[in-house]
Amino acid sequence: QVQLQQWGAGLLKPSETLSLTCAVYGGSFSGYYWSWIRQPPGKGLEWIGEINHSGSTNYNPSLKSRVTISVDTSKNQFSLKLSSVTAADTAVYYCARGRGGSYPGYYYYYMDVWGKGTTVTVSS
Amino acid sequence: SSELTQDPAVSVALGQTVRITCQGDSLRSYYASWYQQKPGQAPVLVIYGKNNRPSGIPDRFSGSSSGNTASLTITGAQAEDEADYYCNSRDSSGNRVVFGGGTKLTVL
């Protein structure tokens, strides 16, 4: 049973850098997309970005200038850094495993394993 | 703003059938996946691919797709189905992941 365990600082001041790590237990690291998603209080889910086992990344264009996602395959871990945080970055941050593929004529993508979430508050 | 559009709220009487929809251009080439989220909890995958349920998801949950619209149907809604539901896919380029804005389901 694959599990994702995430951790990182929960209280930041404006302009600091958010740093979170997600460890993958009980399953392979290769062959999947590893994503970060956030959810501001009372709002919906926002995809931040993803990385695969070889280090190839995709980012949400709205956050791309401030986001770095990296991977450490030796530890089965991936990490998120978000620089220059403001109060608007206050949210619950989730890590998740993504899987994709295709049928004839159609593609599919889904996130089947999620971390429990880390609450990050940005306040002076 | 989301590239996948969902109705903000839907209600259903206990035991009745409800359909939650998701619209977006990417759904012409991607099947939507669907997630249930209860307060204070992480999202849980309920439907993926053409119409697949992960282990442990009741068979009252089903998915379908037509054109640019994907639907999640709950047949015989239960009180425990009251939650927020999100659709998800990649965008048409395949380079980004997108979520719908979410639908709050109330079971009356």
Short mmCIF file of C-alpha atoms in Angstrom, two decimals:
data_model
loop_
_atom_site.label_atom_id
_atom_site.label_comp_id
_atom_site.label_asym_id
_atom_site.label_seq_id
_atom_site.Cartn_x
_atom_site.Cartn_y
_atom_site.Cartn_z
CA GLN A 1 0.00 0.00 0.00
CA VAL A 2 1.66 3.18 -1.20
CA GLN A 3 1.67 6.01 1.31
CA LEU A 4 2.85 9.60 1.03
CA GLN A 5 4.22 11.31 4.11
CA GLN A 6 4.78 15.04 3.88
CA TRP A 7 6.38 17.58 6.17
CA GLY A 8 7.67 21.14 6.29
CA ALA A 9 7.42 24.46 8.05
CA GLY A 10 3.87 25.52 8.82
CA LEU A 11 4.34 29.19 9.67
CA LEU A 12 6.19 31.62 7.44
CA LYS A 13 6.68 35.36 7.26
CA PRO A 14 6.07 37.29 4.03
CA SER A 15 8.99 37.09 1.58
CA GLU A 16 10.29 33.81 3.05
CA THR A 17 10.56 30.57 1.09
CA LEU A 18 8.09 27.75 1.65
CA SER A 19 9.77 24.35 1.74
CA LEU A 20 7.92 21.01 1.85
CA THR A 21 9.03 17.42 1.29
CA CYS A 22 7.00 14.33 0.44
CA ALA A 23 8.30 10.79 0.96
CA VAL A 24 6.95 7.80 -0.94
CA TYR A 25 6.63 4.57 1.03
CA GLY A 26 5.65 1.13 -0.17
CA GLY A 27 5.85 1.59 -3.91
CA SER A 28 7.92 2.42 -6.94
CA PHE A 29 8.98 5.97 -7.60
CA SER A 30 9.40 5.59 -11.34
CA GLY A 31 6.62 5.64 -13.91
CA TYR A 32 4.51 8.28 -12.17
CA TYR A 33 4.03 12.02 -11.97
CA TRP A 34 4.59 13.46 -8.48
CA SER A 35 2.53 16.57 -7.87
CA TRP A 36 2.02 19.36 -5.40
CA ILE A 37 -1.48 20.79 -5.01
CA ARG A 38 -2.72 23.48 -2.65
CA GLN A 39 -6.07 24.57 -1.26
CA PRO A 40 -6.55 28.04 0.26
CA PRO A 41 -9.01 28.22 3.14
CA GLY A 42 -12.55 27.74 1.87
CA LYS A 43 -11.45 27.46 -1.75
CA GLY A 44 -10.81 24.80 -4.37
CA LEU A 45 -7.81 22.77 -5.40
CA GLU A 46 -4.97 24.42 -7.30
CA TRP A 47 -2.25 22.40 -9.01
CA ILE A 48 1.22 23.79 -8.36
CA GLY A 49 3.44 21.52 -10.41
CA GLU A 50 4.83 18.04 -10.93
CA ILE A 51 8.02 16.07 -11.40
CA ASN A 52 8.80 12.57 -12.64
CA HIS A 53 11.52 10.21 -11.48
CA SER A 54 13.98 11.54 -14.03
CA GLY A 55 13.50 15.12 -12.85
CA SER A 56 11.37 16.43 -15.69
CA THR A 57 9.03 19.15 -14.37
CA ASN A 58 5.84 20.96 -15.32
CA TYR A 59 4.56 23.99 -13.43
CA ASN A 60 1.40 26.02 -13.17
CA PRO A 61 2.14 29.13 -15.24
CA SER A 62 0.64 31.35 -12.54
CA LEU A 63 3.27 30.18 -10.03
CA LYS A 64 6.14 29.16 -12.30
CA SER A 65 8.39 32.11 -11.51
CA ARG A 66 8.42 31.22 -7.80
CA VAL A 67 8.26 27.41 -7.80
CA THR A 68 10.93 24.75 -7.82
CA ILE A 69 10.11 21.05 -7.54
CA SER A 70 12.98 18.62 -7.14
CA VAL A 71 13.39 14.90 -6.63
CA ASP A 72 15.74 12.69 -4.65
CA THR A 73 15.28 9.19 -6.06
CA SER A 74 17.75 7.70 -3.59
CA LYS A 75 15.33 8.57 -0.80
CA ASN A 76 12.09 8.26 -2.81
CA GLN A 77 11.32 11.87 -1.96
CA PHE A 78 10.27 14.98 -3.85
CA SER A 79 10.23 18.54 -2.62
CA LEU A 80 8.54 21.88 -3.20
CA LYS A 81 10.05 25.31 -2.79
CA LEU A 82 7.91 28.42 -3.24
CA SER A 83 9.77 31.68 -2.91
CA SER A 84 8.68 35.15 -1.84
CA VAL A 85 5.50 33.97 -0.13
CA THR A 86 2.65 36.30 0.73
CA ALA A 87 -0.59 35.88 2.64
CA ALA A 88 -2.14 34.65 -0.62
CA ASP A 89 0.01 31.53 -0.35
CA THR A 90 -1.68 30.51 2.90
CA ALA A 91 -3.20 27.11 2.16
CA VAL A 92 -3.19 23.40 2.84
CA TYR A 93 -0.51 21.87 0.62
CA TYR A 94 -0.88 18.30 -0.61
CA CYS A 95 1.49 15.96 -2.40
CA ALA A 96 0.00 13.33 -4.69
CA ARG A 97 0.91 10.55 -7.11
CA GLY A 98 -0.32 11.02 -10.66
CA ARG A 99 -0.80 8.36 -13.30
CA GLY A 100 -1.44 8.85 -16.99
CA GLY A 101 -1.94 6.82 -20.11
CA SER A 102 -4.14 6.39 -23.11
CA TYR A 103 -6.93 4.39 -24.61
CA PRO A 104 -7.54 4.44 -28.37
CA GLY A 105 -8.62 8.00 -29.06
CA TYR A 106 -8.51 9.20 -25.46
CA TYR A 107 -6.02 9.99 -22.74
CA TYR A 108 -6.47 9.66 -19.01
CA TYR A 109 -4.82 11.15 -15.93
CA TYR A 110 -5.60 10.80 -12.27
CA MET A 111 -4.09 11.18 -8.80
CA ASP A 112 -4.64 8.01 -6.84
CA VAL A 113 -2.56 8.53 -3.71
CA TRP A 114 -2.51 11.73 -1.65
CA GLY A 115 -0.61 12.93 1.36
CA LYS A 116 -2.56 14.09 4.41
CA GLY A 117 -1.78 17.74 3.75
CA THR A 118 0.32 20.37 5.49
CA THR A 119 -1.20 23.65 6.61
CA VAL A 120 1.02 26.57 5.72
CA THR A 121 0.23 30.01 7.11
CA VAL A 122 1.97 33.16 5.94
CA SER A 123 1.72 35.95 8.46
CA SER A 124 3.89 38.75 9.73
CA SER B 1 -9.65 30.54 -12.88
CA SER B 2 -10.25 26.87 -13.68
CA GLU B 3 -10.17 25.53 -17.21
CA LEU B 4 -12.70 22.97 -16.04
CA THR B 5 -16.11 24.36 -15.07
CA GLN B 6 -18.36 22.86 -12.40
CA ASP B 7 -21.60 24.01 -10.83
CA PRO B 8 -20.76 25.38 -7.37
CA ALA B 9 -23.51 23.50 -5.55
CA VAL B 10 -25.93 20.64 -6.13
CA SER B 11 -28.43 18.99 -3.82
CA VAL B 12 -30.12 15.59 -3.86
CA ALA B 13 -32.71 13.88 -1.74
CA LEU B 14 -31.52 10.87 0.21
CA GLY B 15 -31.66 7.75 -1.99
CA GLN B 16 -32.12 9.66 -5.22
CA THR B 17 -29.75 10.00 -8.17
CA VAL B 18 -27.60 13.04 -8.77
CA ARG B 19 -25.31 14.03 -11.64
CA ILE B 20 -22.39 16.40 -11.20
CA THR B 21 -20.96 17.82 -14.40
CA CYS B 22 -17.61 19.19 -15.52
CA GLN B 23 -17.01 21.08 -18.76
CA GLY B 24 -13.79 21.94 -20.55
CA ASP B 25 -12.02 21.72 -23.88
CA SER B 26 -9.47 19.23 -22.55
CA LEU B 27 -12.28 16.76 -21.91
CA ARG B 28 -12.59 16.22 -25.65
CA SER B 29 -9.33 14.28 -25.42
CA TYR B 30 -8.97 13.40 -21.71
CA TYR B 31 -11.24 11.41 -19.47
CA ALA B 32 -11.94 13.34 -16.28
CA SER B 33 -11.04 11.92 -12.92
CA TRP B 34 -13.23 12.71 -9.93
CA TYR B 35 -12.35 13.29 -6.27
CA GLN B 36 -14.46 13.45 -3.12
CA GLN B 37 -13.30 15.73 -0.34
CA LYS B 38 -14.86 15.92 3.10
CA PRO B 39 -14.08 18.74 5.54
CA GLY B 40 -10.60 18.58 6.96
CA GLN B 41 -9.59 15.62 4.80
CA ALA B 42 -7.47 15.09 1.70
CA PRO B 43 -9.27 14.43 -1.58
CA VAL B 44 -10.08 10.82 -2.40
CA LEU B 45 -10.18 9.48 -5.95
CA VAL B 46 -13.63 8.05 -6.75
CA ILE B 47 -13.65 7.71 -10.58
CA TYR B 48 -10.85 7.54 -13.14
CA GLY B 49 -10.43 6.64 -16.77
CA LYS B 50 -13.44 5.70 -18.85
CA ASN B 51 -15.47 4.65 -15.77
CA ASN B 52 -13.26 2.96 -13.20
CA ARG B 53 -13.61 2.93 -9.43
CA PRO B 54 -10.65 2.42 -7.08
CA SER B 55 -10.94 -0.39 -4.59
CA GLY B 56 -13.30 0.51 -1.78
CA ILE B 57 -15.39 3.03 -3.71
CA PRO B 58 -19.07 2.00 -3.77
CA ASP B 59 -20.59 1.05 -7.11
CA ARG B 60 -23.21 3.78 -6.76
CA PHE B 61 -20.48 6.09 -8.13
CA SER B 62 -20.09 6.09 -11.91
CA GLY B 63 -18.59 8.31 -14.59
CA SER B 64 -19.40 9.17 -18.18
CA SER B 65 -18.27 11.55 -20.86
CA SER B 66 -19.70 13.23 -23.97
CA GLY B 67 -17.98 15.87 -26.04
CA ASN B 68 -16.50 18.48 -23.69
CA THR B 69 -18.55 17.37 -20.68
CA ALA B 70 -17.79 14.75 -18.07
CA SER B 71 -20.30 13.60 -15.49
CA LEU B 72 -20.13 11.93 -12.10
CA THR B 73 -23.35 10.13 -11.20
CA ILE B 74 -24.28 8.93 -7.74
CA THR B 75 -27.15 6.47 -7.94
CA GLY B 76 -28.95 6.25 -4.60
CA ALA B 77 -27.12 9.02 -2.76
CA GLN B 78 -26.31 8.37 0.89
CA ALA B 79 -25.81 10.82 3.71
CA GLU B 80 -22.09 10.03 3.73
CA ASP B 81 -21.82 11.21 0.11
CA GLU B 82 -22.27 14.82 1.23
CA ALA B 83 -18.94 16.39 0.29
CA ASP B 84 -17.13 18.55 -2.23
CA TYR B 85 -16.44 16.93 -5.58
CA TYR B 86 -13.68 17.97 -7.97
CA CYS B 87 -13.00 16.96 -11.55
CA ASN B 88 -9.48 16.85 -12.93
CA SER B 89 -7.57 16.19 -16.12
CA ARG B 90 -4.54 17.44 -17.95
CA ASP B 91 -4.97 20.43 -20.26
CA SER B 92 -5.23 19.99 -24.02
CA SER B 93 -1.45 20.33 -24.44
CA GLY B 94 -0.83 17.66 -21.83
CA ASN B 95 1.68 19.89 -20.05
CA ARG B 96 -0.50 21.05 -17.17
CA VAL B 97 -2.88 19.54 -14.68
CA VAL B 98 -6.21 21.30 -14.20
CA PHE B 99 -8.96 21.04 -11.61
CA GLY B 100 -12.56 22.13 -11.74
CA GLY B 101 -13.68 24.68 -9.19
CA GLY B 102 -15.53 22.02 -7.20
CA THR B 103 -19.18 21.17 -6.54
CA LYS B 104 -20.60 21.09 -3.04
CA LEU B 105 -23.07 18.22 -2.80
CA THR B 106 -25.78 18.42 -0.17
CA VAL B 107 -27.83 15.31 0.63
CA LEU B 108 -31.24 16.35 1.91
#
